């Protein structure tokens, strides 16, 4: 197989991905192996691949590929979410561009257009994920509105209604005038918004004088049904019970009193508009006030608004201000910043609106399923980072009823049925509804009843995802696959949908399966640019994900994203990180070409090569221990960095340099094979992060006869660490020698004589290895060491280096004094810790032992420094 001079990802990535697909390497069916399962957070069917998707799915792919290599039956279930509001808005817009208003279509006609759009465009993001290398079981691809998942949602609604956990009621809800649908509290995003506060005059009817009312919403004045003051506000106590005139509307309303009113805010007088503010609504309920709704569903002024009917609410606000000024009823206006709720989907300002909707009783649900909270707080379900547990607890302990109905056509239609007399029932089908009506002594046929036109909140289907993708919902469900794959293992998602999705999946898991839906939740951070700005199209700071892959290759993009992505923390993205990934690919490729390009002979390996092998095996084993520990803590970025250093520093910069033959000479064939075997292990270790280049190198190295890295065993550490100290001290000596050359201006080609005490077995065990890397000649008879030299401290050993140049005694003394001061301070701090009885009694024994060893080593080094200082006197 040909080895290209330059690594070109575009030549190999599609080749290998198609090979993996054709061989069904990602396919999973239940068998005797333990399952490892991830369900993808289903991207919106309207979506295209962006940076957040790439980070999230790269992390999932790393986890699933590692588990697959470790012998688990790894199942990564892909799919898409129907995304009610976003998809309906997109389809409505496309139809409008064709001159087809939604209002001209029947529900069935509109859904026909929506499904046609979905079939044409809805799978784009999944195709794009394949470019990233995502090793999903594509045969399992699900869609939240496919027939079986649709039926599961309806079954759940009916079940929860029968349990008394779903009800229909009239409440003040969040209304999105752009989407013309209700929203749950979690779908309302509050933003600090600059606004104006208007001081409006309400003239007295049965008293001389007037009241000044501060409001940010003069366009709702027509809905005023009272004004309210605090009963303890001495300014207005004599006016309670009297009447004022609503400005421009000329309707008399009563002055009422309630402790809710903040005496300090504005003028201390509140206009009570129950149709347009939740607090006013509650006051209205308390005092039995009427409701006047001055807004239409689309945010325009209604007939009840009397003035500026049909105008948009914000246009009407300006008109109201103008009219109030002309009537001398506006005293003043001032700038004002307050929190305003915006629709999470359309970014429209949300309106409070009184409406009859469907709700889930969350308080009763939580009483029935206390494990929803306790499982997270007790770490049965682990959050990474754990700090989000407190956020979760706060939401769960203050949870409000979930508004689950939406005024849309695209989605799961609510299985409620209405008779002409206003009576209603909940049933899965019209035929079952007829039976339910009969139980109420109401005789109807299917032709006499109509289904509720609303659909369910998108999250009402998504919360079932870990169960429904295995068709586990319903009394008649075949739960063979669910019992094998559920609970899933790890969930990777963003903290922004902790309540939308994560919490609700936990709820569904305990309600319908009696157990958690997953064991671990890894929260990614938000990707920002290097100026810490959120990435967005409007700012032009969000790179095209596919263009990055095209430019740098998927492996480079994967590595660049993961190197800077600690769990839960925001990621500051810079394209130079992707360039670092590309440089790493080139480094690995060149190392591979170097090994493959060596001429070989059949003679025995050199001592340096044998010792280099011992060094590399030690470094690999230590790294495997560290990496496994990091994976257990979901520190994937740190695990990748440990792998990166192992390959770049230990393998390329040390091991290959130690075994590399002189220019033009051959290498022992056994040494070349050892290098290939080590590289094979390193590629297997790196494969979950960078699947394409690793597969290419291994297959080229073994002429296509190697087992695919997708399935080959993941490297494992052994329990021996006998060479760890040797490797560490040997490397430290090499580094110190190189530093000495640099600071003294000595040529790296000039061999230096060094004297190593026989007690330094950690170094002498790799004598030839050190001599080759550092270009030194090692002596052990300290009696022969020359005077024109200097000591190097390695571990607790003093190594003497011969220098054929004059030594600047003053500078040498200055450096030693600095080192002495450092170790004096270090020893003092460690001693204080060990003299602290509380620390010694409460810390783990191994932690105390580490501190004691630190003290002993530092004391030994201090003695060497003090000895050298005395020699310079």
PDB file of C-alpha atoms in Angstrom, residues 5 43 63 102 118 155-156 158 164 178 186 191 221 240 245-246 262 274 288 479 501 557 582 601 750 810 845:
ATOM      1  CA  UNK A   5       4.574  12.017   1.393  1.00  0.00           C
ATOM      2  CA  UNK A  43     -31.100  17.769  16.769  1.00  0.00           C
ATOM      3  CA  UNK A  63     -17.132   7.608  24.489  1.00  0.00           C
ATOM      4  CA  UNK A 102     -51.361  28.786   6.109  1.00  0.00           C
ATOM      5  CA  UNK A 118     -39.069  17.008   6.301  1.00  0.00           C
ATOM      6  CA  UNK A 155     -50.265   6.577  25.131  1.00  0.00           C
ATOM      7  CA  UNK A 156     -48.306   8.512  27.751  1.00  0.00           C
ATOM      8  CA  UNK A 158     -53.704   9.165  28.166  1.00  0.00           C
ATOM      9  CA  UNK A 164     -54.688  12.537  37.507  1.00  0.00           C
ATOM     10  CA  UNK A 178     -44.996  35.443  16.564  1.00  0.00           C
ATOM     11  CA  UNK A 186     -38.566  27.237  30.561  1.00  0.00           C
ATOM     12  CA  UNK A 191     -33.174  39.595  29.011  1.00  0.00           C
ATOM     13  CA  UNK A 221     -54.311  51.003  29.701  1.00  0.00           C
ATOM     14  CA  UNK A 240     -58.864  53.844  49.156  1.00  0.00           C
ATOM     15  CA  UNK A 245     -60.935  57.723  35.389  1.00  0.00           C
ATOM     16  CA  UNK A 246     -58.939  55.456  33.038  1.00  0.00           C
ATOM     17  CA  UNK A 262     -44.161  48.252  46.474  1.00  0.00           C
ATOM     18  CA  UNK A 274     -55.471  41.295  34.829  1.00  0.00           C
ATOM     19  CA  UNK A 288     -62.933  39.327  41.825  1.00  0.00           C
ATOM     20  CA  UNK A 479     -39.399  -4.644  25.857  1.00  0.00           C
ATOM     21  CA  UNK A 501     -34.845  17.832  28.657  1.00  0.00           C
ATOM     22  CA  UNK A 557     -11.414  19.578  14.033  1.00  0.00           C
ATOM     23  CA  UNK A 582      -3.651  19.459  11.873  1.00  0.00           C
ATOM     24  CA  UNK A 601      19.415  -5.536   9.158  1.00  0.00           C
ATOM     25  CA  UNK A 750      29.958  17.995  21.297  1.00  0.00           C
ATOM     26  CA  UNK A 810      28.865  34.781  41.209  1.00  0.00           C
ATOM     27  CA  UNK A 845      -2.813   7.471  54.607  1.00  0.00           C
TER      28      UNK A 845
END
